[in-house]
mmCIF file of N, CA and C in Angstrom:
data_model
loop_
_atom_site.group_PDB
_atom_site.id
_atom_site.type_symbol
_atom_site.label_atom_id
_atom_site.label_comp_id
_atom_site.label_asym_id
_atom_site.label_seq_id
_atom_site.Cartn_x
_atom_site.Cartn_y
_atom_site.Cartn_z
ATOM 1 N N MET A 14 -10.064 -2.459 3.112
ATOM 2 C CA MET A 14 -10.016 -1.030 3.182
ATOM 3 C C MET A 14 -9.836 -0.641 4.638
ATOM 4 N N LYS A 15 -8.876 0.207 4.906
ATOM 5 C CA LYS A 15 -8.653 0.680 6.261
ATOM 6 C C LYS A 15 -9.476 1.946 6.445
ATOM 7 N N VAL A 16 -10.376 1.928 7.405
ATOM 8 C CA VAL A 16 -11.261 3.075 7.607
ATOM 9 C C VAL A 16 -10.675 3.959 8.686
ATOM 10 N N GLY A 17 -10.606 5.235 8.383
ATOM 11 C CA GLY A 17 -10.091 6.209 9.336
ATOM 12 C C GLY A 17 -11.166 6.611 10.321
ATOM 13 N N ARG A 18 -11.056 7.801 10.824
ATOM 14 C CA ARG A 18 -12.017 8.225 11.836
ATOM 15 C C ARG A 18 -13.270 8.792 11.199
ATOM 16 N N LYS A 19 -14.320 8.740 11.944
ATOM 17 C CA LYS A 19 -15.600 9.287 11.508
ATOM 18 C C LYS A 19 -15.557 10.779 11.812
ATOM 19 N N THR A 20 -15.815 11.621 10.811
ATOM 20 C CA THR A 20 -15.709 13.063 11.020
ATOM 21 C C THR A 20 -17.038 13.700 11.381
ATOM 22 N N SER A 21 -18.137 13.077 11.044
ATOM 23 C CA SER A 21 -19.467 13.557 11.393
ATOM 24 C C SER A 21 -20.429 12.394 11.174
ATOM 25 N N PRO A 22 -21.703 12.564 11.538
ATOM 26 C CA PRO A 22 -22.642 11.471 11.272
ATOM 27 C C PRO A 22 -22.809 11.183 9.783
ATOM 28 N N PHE A 23 -22.381 12.104 8.923
ATOM 29 C CA PHE A 23 -22.636 11.958 7.492
ATOM 30 C C PHE A 23 -21.385 11.729 6.656
ATOM 31 N N VAL A 24 -20.204 11.808 7.254
ATOM 32 C CA VAL A 24 -18.968 11.699 6.474
ATOM 33 C C VAL A 24 -18.064 10.648 7.107
ATOM 34 N N ARG A 25 -17.465 9.819 6.274
ATOM 35 C CA ARG A 25 -16.486 8.842 6.746
ATOM 36 C C ARG A 25 -15.290 8.911 5.798
ATOM 37 N N ILE A 26 -14.094 8.889 6.347
ATOM 38 C CA ILE A 26 -12.869 8.957 5.553
ATOM 39 C C ILE A 26 -12.193 7.598 5.590
ATOM 40 N N ALA A 27 -11.729 7.129 4.425
ATOM 41 C CA ALA A 27 -11.019 5.854 4.341
ATOM 42 C C ALA A 27 -9.734 6.061 3.561
ATOM 43 N N ILE A 28 -8.713 5.290 3.910
ATOM 44 C CA ILE A 28 -7.449 5.336 3.186
ATOM 45 C C ILE A 28 -7.229 3.961 2.579
ATOM 46 N N CYS A 29 -7.106 3.926 1.245
ATOM 47 C CA CYS A 29 -6.860 2.688 0.513
ATOM 48 C C CYS A 29 -5.526 2.839 -0.199
ATOM 49 N N GLY A 30 -4.449 2.318 0.371
ATOM 50 C CA GLY A 30 -3.133 2.487 -0.240
ATOM 51 C C GLY A 30 -2.784 3.953 -0.292
ATOM 52 N N GLN A 31 -2.576 4.481 -1.491
ATOM 53 C CA GLN A 31 -2.228 5.885 -1.662
ATOM 54 C C GLN A 31 -3.451 6.773 -1.839
ATOM 55 N N PHE A 32 -4.653 6.210 -1.807
ATOM 56 C CA PHE A 32 -5.860 6.978 -2.077
ATOM 57 C C PHE A 32 -6.563 7.393 -0.798
ATOM 58 N N LEU A 33 -7.031 8.607 -0.769
ATOM 59 C CA LEU A 33 -7.884 9.099 0.302
ATOM 60 C C LEU A 33 -9.292 9.123 -0.265
ATOM 61 N N VAL A 34 -10.202 8.382 0.350
ATOM 62 C CA VAL A 34 -11.576 8.311 -0.135
ATOM 63 C C VAL A 34 -12.479 8.906 0.929
ATOM 64 N N ILE A 35 -13.310 9.844 0.521
ATOM 65 C CA ILE A 35 -14.237 10.484 1.444
ATOM 66 C C ILE A 35 -15.644 10.065 1.046
ATOM 67 N N PHE A 36 -16.333 9.395 1.956
ATOM 68 C CA PHE A 36 -17.701 8.963 1.716
ATOM 69 C C PHE A 36 -18.631 9.970 2.379
ATOM 70 N N SER A 37 -19.530 10.515 1.611
ATOM 71 C CA SER A 37 -20.523 11.439 2.139
ATOM 72 C C SER A 37 -21.881 10.765 2.025
ATOM 73 N N ILE A 38 -22.561 10.596 3.159
ATOM 74 C CA ILE A 38 -23.844 9.901 3.157
ATOM 75 C C ILE A 38 -24.990 10.867 2.874
ATOM 76 N N PHE A 39 -24.827 12.125 3.205
ATOM 77 C CA PHE A 39 -25.901 13.090 2.981
ATOM 78 C C PHE A 39 -25.325 14.380 2.457
ATOM 79 N N PRO A 40 -25.624 14.859 1.280
ATOM 80 C CA PRO A 40 -26.421 14.181 0.265
ATOM 81 C C PRO A 40 -25.669 12.968 -0.272
ATOM 82 N N LEU A 41 -26.397 12.025 -0.858
ATOM 83 C CA LEU A 41 -25.810 10.780 -1.313
ATOM 84 C C LEU A 41 -24.839 11.043 -2.462
ATOM 85 N N GLN A 42 -23.550 10.863 -2.200
ATOM 86 C CA GLN A 42 -22.531 11.037 -3.227
ATOM 87 C C GLN A 42 -21.242 10.398 -2.738
ATOM 88 N N LEU A 43 -20.345 10.095 -3.658
ATOM 89 C CA LEU A 43 -19.035 9.551 -3.338
ATOM 90 C C LEU A 43 -18.000 10.487 -3.934
ATOM 91 N N VAL A 44 -17.131 10.977 -3.101
ATOM 92 C CA VAL A 44 -16.090 11.900 -3.553
ATOM 93 C C VAL A 44 -14.753 11.235 -3.309
ATOM 94 N N THR A 45 -13.884 11.219 -4.308
ATOM 95 C CA THR A 45 -12.545 10.674 -4.115
ATOM 96 C C THR A 45 -11.534 11.769 -4.379
ATOM 97 N N ALA A 46 -10.427 11.676 -3.704
ATOM 98 C CA ALA A 46 -9.358 12.655 -3.881
ATOM 99 C C ALA A 46 -8.040 11.913 -3.986
ATOM 100 N N PHE A 47 -7.139 12.421 -4.752
ATOM 101 C CA PHE A 47 -5.795 11.870 -4.868
ATOM 102 C C PHE A 47 -4.848 12.967 -4.426
ATOM 103 N N PRO A 48 -4.630 13.099 -3.108
ATOM 104 C CA PRO A 48 -3.841 14.224 -2.612
ATOM 105 C C PRO A 48 -2.419 14.201 -3.151
ATOM 106 N N GLU A 49 -1.901 15.387 -3.467
ATOM 107 C CA GLU A 49 -0.556 15.493 -4.016
ATOM 108 C C GLU A 49 0.467 14.863 -3.089
ATOM 109 N N ALA A 50 0.250 14.976 -1.774
ATOM 110 C CA ALA A 50 1.208 14.435 -0.813
ATOM 111 C C ALA A 50 1.309 12.919 -0.910
ATOM 112 N N ALA A 51 0.272 12.258 -1.431
ATOM 113 C CA ALA A 51 0.289 10.799 -1.526
ATOM 114 C C ALA A 51 1.111 10.322 -2.712
ATOM 115 N N ILE A 52 1.397 11.194 -3.667
ATOM 116 C CA ILE A 52 2.174 10.822 -4.841
ATOM 117 C C ILE A 52 3.628 11.180 -4.584
ATOM 118 N N GLU A 53 4.464 10.165 -4.470
ATOM 119 C CA GLU A 53 5.882 10.415 -4.239
ATOM 120 C C GLU A 53 6.527 10.807 -5.559
ATOM 121 N N PRO A 54 7.418 11.815 -5.545
ATOM 122 C CA PRO A 54 8.047 12.276 -6.789
ATOM 123 C C PRO A 54 9.240 11.417 -7.199
ATOM 124 N N PHE A 55 9.293 10.195 -6.697
ATOM 125 C CA PHE A 55 10.406 9.316 -7.026
ATOM 126 C C PHE A 55 9.939 7.864 -6.957
ATOM 127 N N CYS A 56 10.741 6.963 -7.527
ATOM 128 C CA CYS A 56 10.432 5.530 -7.466
ATOM 129 C C CYS A 56 10.934 4.958 -6.148
ATOM 130 N N ARG A 57 10.203 3.990 -5.644
ATOM 131 C CA ARG A 57 10.643 3.304 -4.423
ATOM 132 C C ARG A 57 11.912 2.509 -4.721
ATOM 133 N N ASP A 58 12.723 2.342 -3.707
ATOM 134 C CA ASP A 58 13.962 1.577 -3.839
ATOM 135 C C ASP A 58 13.629 0.178 -4.365
ATOM 136 N N PRO A 59 14.243 -0.240 -5.482
ATOM 137 C CA PRO A 59 13.908 -1.543 -6.054
ATOM 138 C C PRO A 59 14.522 -2.722 -5.303
ATOM 139 N N GLY A 60 15.387 -2.445 -4.355
ATOM 140 C CA GLY A 60 16.037 -3.519 -3.608
ATOM 141 C C GLY A 60 17.219 -4.095 -4.365
ATOM 142 N N VAL A 61 17.866 -5.045 -3.736
ATOM 143 C CA VAL A 61 19.039 -5.706 -4.311
ATOM 144 C C VAL A 61 18.743 -7.200 -4.347
ATOM 145 N N PRO A 62 18.987 -7.857 -5.481
ATOM 146 C CA PRO A 62 18.733 -9.297 -5.525
ATOM 147 C C PRO A 62 19.627 -10.035 -4.521
ATOM 148 N N GLU A 63 19.078 -11.079 -3.899
ATOM 149 C CA GLU A 63 19.905 -11.911 -3.026
ATOM 150 C C GLU A 63 21.029 -12.496 -3.876
ATOM 151 N N HIS A 64 22.260 -12.449 -3.392
ATOM 152 C CA HIS A 64 23.467 -12.892 -4.097
ATOM 153 C C HIS A 64 23.779 -11.974 -5.277
ATOM 154 N N GLY A 65 23.361 -10.702 -5.185
ATOM 155 C CA GLY A 65 23.595 -9.774 -6.283
ATOM 156 C C GLY A 65 23.993 -8.387 -5.822
ATOM 157 N N ARG A 66 24.110 -7.485 -6.789
ATOM 158 C CA ARG A 66 24.466 -6.087 -6.548
ATOM 159 C C ARG A 66 23.528 -5.195 -7.350
ATOM 160 N N ARG A 67 23.452 -3.931 -6.903
ATOM 161 C CA ARG A 67 22.701 -2.926 -7.651
ATOM 162 C C ARG A 67 23.520 -1.649 -7.671
ATOM 163 N N THR A 68 23.542 -0.975 -8.814
ATOM 164 C CA THR A 68 24.143 0.357 -8.880
ATOM 165 C C THR A 68 23.090 1.306 -9.428
ATOM 166 N N PRO A 69 22.949 2.488 -8.842
ATOM 167 C CA PRO A 69 23.638 2.915 -7.627
ATOM 168 C C PRO A 69 23.142 2.114 -6.424
ATOM 169 N N SER A 70 23.992 2.033 -5.408
ATOM 170 C CA SER A 70 23.659 1.211 -4.247
ATOM 171 C C SER A 70 22.754 1.930 -3.259
ATOM 172 N N SER A 71 22.617 3.251 -3.392
ATOM 173 C CA SER A 71 21.741 4.005 -2.486
ATOM 174 C C SER A 71 21.285 5.287 -3.170
ATOM 175 N N GLY A 72 20.416 6.030 -2.493
ATOM 176 C CA GLY A 72 19.930 7.301 -3.017
ATOM 177 C C GLY A 72 18.478 7.230 -3.433
ATOM 178 N N LEU A 73 17.979 8.364 -3.933
ATOM 179 C CA LEU A 73 16.609 8.447 -4.434
ATOM 180 C C LEU A 73 16.613 8.218 -5.935
ATOM 181 N N PHE A 74 15.524 7.663 -6.429
ATOM 182 C CA PHE A 74 15.405 7.356 -7.849
ATOM 183 C C PHE A 74 14.303 8.226 -8.449
ATOM 184 N N PHE A 75 14.710 9.315 -9.096
ATOM 185 C CA PHE A 75 13.766 10.225 -9.732
ATOM 186 C C PHE A 75 13.464 9.748 -11.152
ATOM 187 N N GLU A 76 12.536 10.419 -11.825
ATOM 188 C CA GLU A 76 12.148 10.033 -13.180
ATOM 189 C C GLU A 76 13.377 9.901 -14.072
ATOM 190 N N SER A 77 13.426 8.856 -14.867
ATOM 191 C CA SER A 77 14.498 8.511 -15.810
ATOM 192 C C SER A 77 15.734 7.916 -15.141
ATOM 193 N N ALA A 78 15.724 7.773 -13.811
ATOM 194 C CA ALA A 78 16.856 7.128 -13.133
ATOM 195 C C ALA A 78 16.920 5.666 -13.563
ATOM 196 N N VAL A 79 18.123 5.144 -13.626
ATOM 197 C CA VAL A 79 18.335 3.760 -14.038
ATOM 198 C C VAL A 79 19.003 3.001 -12.895
ATOM 199 N N ALA A 80 18.518 1.804 -12.625
ATOM 200 C CA ALA A 80 19.158 0.898 -11.670
ATOM 201 C C ALA A 80 19.664 -0.296 -12.472
ATOM 202 N N ARG A 81 20.918 -0.666 -12.235
ATOM 203 C CA ARG A 81 21.524 -1.799 -12.940
ATOM 204 C C ARG A 81 21.819 -2.911 -11.938
ATOM 205 N N PHE A 82 21.619 -4.141 -12.382
ATOM 206 C CA PHE A 82 21.780 -5.298 -11.513
ATOM 207 C C PHE A 82 22.819 -6.253 -12.075
ATOM 208 N N SER A 83 23.525 -6.919 -11.164
ATOM 209 C CA SER A 83 24.459 -7.979 -11.534
ATOM 210 C C SER A 83 24.480 -8.988 -10.393
ATOM 211 N N CYS A 84 25.104 -10.127 -10.647
ATOM 212 C CA CYS A 84 25.135 -11.193 -9.642
ATOM 213 C C CYS A 84 26.566 -11.490 -9.218
ATOM 214 N N LEU A 85 26.692 -12.031 -8.019
ATOM 215 C CA LEU A 85 27.990 -12.451 -7.506
ATOM 216 C C LEU A 85 28.472 -13.667 -8.289
ATOM 217 N N GLU A 86 29.761 -13.955 -8.178
ATOM 218 C CA GLU A 86 30.330 -15.105 -8.866
ATOM 219 C C GLU A 86 29.601 -16.376 -8.432
ATOM 220 N N GLY A 87 29.298 -17.221 -9.395
ATOM 221 C CA GLY A 87 28.582 -18.460 -9.119
ATOM 222 C C GLY A 87 27.077 -18.329 -9.298
ATOM 223 N N TYR A 88 26.618 -17.124 -9.653
ATOM 224 C CA TYR A 88 25.189 -16.871 -9.853
ATOM 225 C C TYR A 88 24.986 -16.181 -11.193
ATOM 226 N N ARG A 89 23.805 -16.354 -11.752
ATOM 227 C CA ARG A 89 23.479 -15.678 -13.019
ATOM 228 C C ARG A 89 22.170 -14.915 -12.846
ATOM 229 N N LEU A 90 22.056 -13.832 -13.591
ATOM 230 C CA LEU A 90 20.888 -12.957 -13.494
ATOM 231 C C LEU A 90 19.731 -13.505 -14.321
ATOM 232 N N LYS A 91 18.559 -13.559 -13.709
ATOM 233 C CA LYS A 91 17.335 -13.900 -14.440
ATOM 234 C C LYS A 91 16.455 -12.660 -14.377
ATOM 235 N N GLY A 92 16.170 -12.076 -15.539
ATOM 236 C CA GLY A 92 15.398 -10.840 -15.602
ATOM 237 C C GLY A 92 16.238 -9.728 -16.199
ATOM 238 N N ALA A 93 15.707 -8.529 -16.144
ATOM 239 C CA ALA A 93 16.366 -7.369 -16.750
ATOM 240 C C ALA A 93 17.601 -6.963 -15.954
ATOM 241 N N SER A 94 18.679 -6.644 -16.658
ATOM 242 C CA SER A 94 19.886 -6.156 -15.982
ATOM 243 C C SER A 94 19.771 -4.665 -15.693
ATOM 244 N N LYS A 95 18.753 -4.021 -16.279
ATOM 245 C CA LYS A 95 18.570 -2.576 -16.106
ATOM 246 C C LYS A 95 17.081 -2.276 -16.050
ATOM 247 N N ILE A 96 16.669 -1.436 -15.082
ATOM 248 C CA ILE A 96 15.288 -0.964 -15.010
ATOM 249 C C ILE A 96 15.310 0.557 -14.926
ATOM 250 N N THR A 97 14.242 1.195 -15.390
ATOM 251 C CA THR A 97 14.172 2.654 -15.448
ATOM 252 C C THR A 97 12.969 3.162 -14.675
ATOM 253 N N CYS A 98 13.168 4.233 -13.916
ATOM 254 C CA CYS A 98 12.087 4.884 -13.173
ATOM 255 C C CYS A 98 11.280 5.732 -14.153
ATOM 256 N N VAL A 99 9.973 5.487 -14.222
ATOM 257 C CA VAL A 99 9.123 6.203 -15.178
ATOM 258 C C VAL A 99 7.940 6.860 -14.470
ATOM 259 N N LEU A 100 7.417 7.891 -15.103
ATOM 260 C CA LEU A 100 6.220 8.591 -14.634
ATOM 261 C C LEU A 100 5.027 8.027 -15.395
ATOM 262 N N PHE A 101 4.047 7.473 -14.673
ATOM 263 C CA PHE A 101 2.858 6.908 -15.298
ATOM 264 C C PHE A 101 1.822 8.002 -15.561
ATOM 265 N N HIS A 102 0.826 7.688 -16.391
ATOM 266 C CA HIS A 102 -0.212 8.651 -16.766
ATOM 267 C C HIS A 102 -0.997 9.180 -15.574
ATOM 268 N N ASN A 103 -1.116 8.377 -14.512
ATOM 269 C CA ASN A 103 -1.880 8.820 -13.338
ATOM 270 C C ASN A 103 -1.052 9.666 -12.376
ATOM 271 N N GLY A 104 0.207 9.946 -12.731
ATOM 272 C CA GLY A 104 1.062 10.787 -11.899
ATOM 273 C C GLY A 104 1.936 10.028 -10.930
ATOM 274 N N SER A 105 1.737 8.710 -10.821
ATOM 275 C CA SER A 105 2.574 7.923 -9.912
ATOM 276 C C SER A 105 3.876 7.534 -10.614
ATOM 277 N N MET A 106 4.841 7.098 -9.836
ATOM 278 C CA MET A 106 6.143 6.699 -10.366
ATOM 279 C C MET A 106 6.314 5.197 -10.157
ATOM 280 N N GLY A 107 7.024 4.550 -11.072
ATOM 281 C CA GLY A 107 7.274 3.120 -10.936
ATOM 282 C C GLY A 107 8.383 2.673 -11.868
ATOM 283 N N TRP A 108 8.731 1.403 -11.785
ATOM 284 C CA TRP A 108 9.834 0.840 -12.564
ATOM 285 C C TRP A 108 9.327 0.132 -13.814
ATOM 286 N N ARG A 109 10.102 0.256 -14.900
ATOM 287 C CA ARG A 109 9.864 -0.471 -16.142
ATOM 288 C C ARG A 109 11.171 -1.107 -16.559
ATOM 289 N N PRO A 110 11.209 -2.415 -16.809
ATOM 290 C CA PRO A 110 10.129 -3.343 -16.536
ATOM 291 C C PRO A 110 9.863 -3.442 -15.038
ATOM 292 N N SER A 111 8.664 -3.870 -14.694
ATOM 293 C CA SER A 111 8.249 -3.868 -13.290
ATOM 294 C C SER A 111 8.757 -5.079 -12.509
ATOM 295 N N LEU A 112 9.065 -6.172 -13.185
ATOM 296 C CA LEU A 112 9.568 -7.360 -12.491
ATOM 297 C C LEU A 112 11.036 -7.168 -12.141
ATOM 298 N N LYS A 113 11.362 -7.384 -10.876
ATOM 299 C CA LYS A 113 12.745 -7.229 -10.429
ATOM 300 C C LYS A 113 13.512 -8.508 -10.751
ATOM 301 N N PRO A 114 14.786 -8.378 -11.132
ATOM 302 C CA PRO A 114 15.574 -9.566 -11.457
ATOM 303 C C PRO A 114 15.970 -10.344 -10.201
ATOM 304 N N VAL A 115 16.345 -11.596 -10.397
ATOM 305 C CA VAL A 115 16.831 -12.450 -9.308
ATOM 306 C C VAL A 115 18.137 -13.105 -9.749
ATOM 307 N N CYS A 116 18.946 -13.488 -8.773
ATOM 308 C CA CYS A 116 20.197 -14.192 -9.050
ATOM 309 C C CYS A 116 20.015 -15.666 -8.709
ATOM 310 N N LEU A 117 20.226 -16.516 -9.702
ATOM 311 C CA LEU A 117 20.082 -17.962 -9.533
ATOM 312 C C LEU A 117 21.459 -18.614 -9.568
ATOM 313 N N PRO A 118 21.637 -19.697 -8.838
ATOM 314 C CA PRO A 118 22.918 -20.406 -8.906
ATOM 315 C C PRO A 118 23.192 -20.867 -10.336
ATOM 316 N N ASP A 119 24.459 -20.785 -10.747
ATOM 317 C CA ASP A 119 24.827 -21.299 -12.072
ATOM 318 C C ASP A 119 24.395 -22.752 -12.174
ATOM 319 N N GLY A 120 23.920 -23.141 -13.328
ATOM 320 C CA GLY A 120 23.502 -24.520 -13.541
ATOM 321 C C GLY A 120 22.029 -24.762 -13.279
ATOM 322 N N GLU A 121 21.298 -23.776 -12.750
ATOM 323 C CA GLU A 121 19.843 -23.951 -12.529
ATOM 324 C C GLU A 121 19.076 -23.428 -13.703
#
């Protein structure tokens, strides 16, 4: 856990990934917040497999966006040829299926 600055003798703020956690020592309680700014309204770039291609090759991936993958000649795709950007129940965005494909040499 990366601890931020101490705001008073009784409060400490920590950032854990996308979460802002505020610890209050007096009165004894734990308060957590999921700030709207921490939730990106799009999926992170899924990358391009080594020896492969992705379409679209650039841009932002909003909900329901599809990324398609293929491999260069001499390579074959292992994994999904298509992934979709989805909105999860907690409000975050991610890819389904979550495993990114890879390009393997033919014959492996």
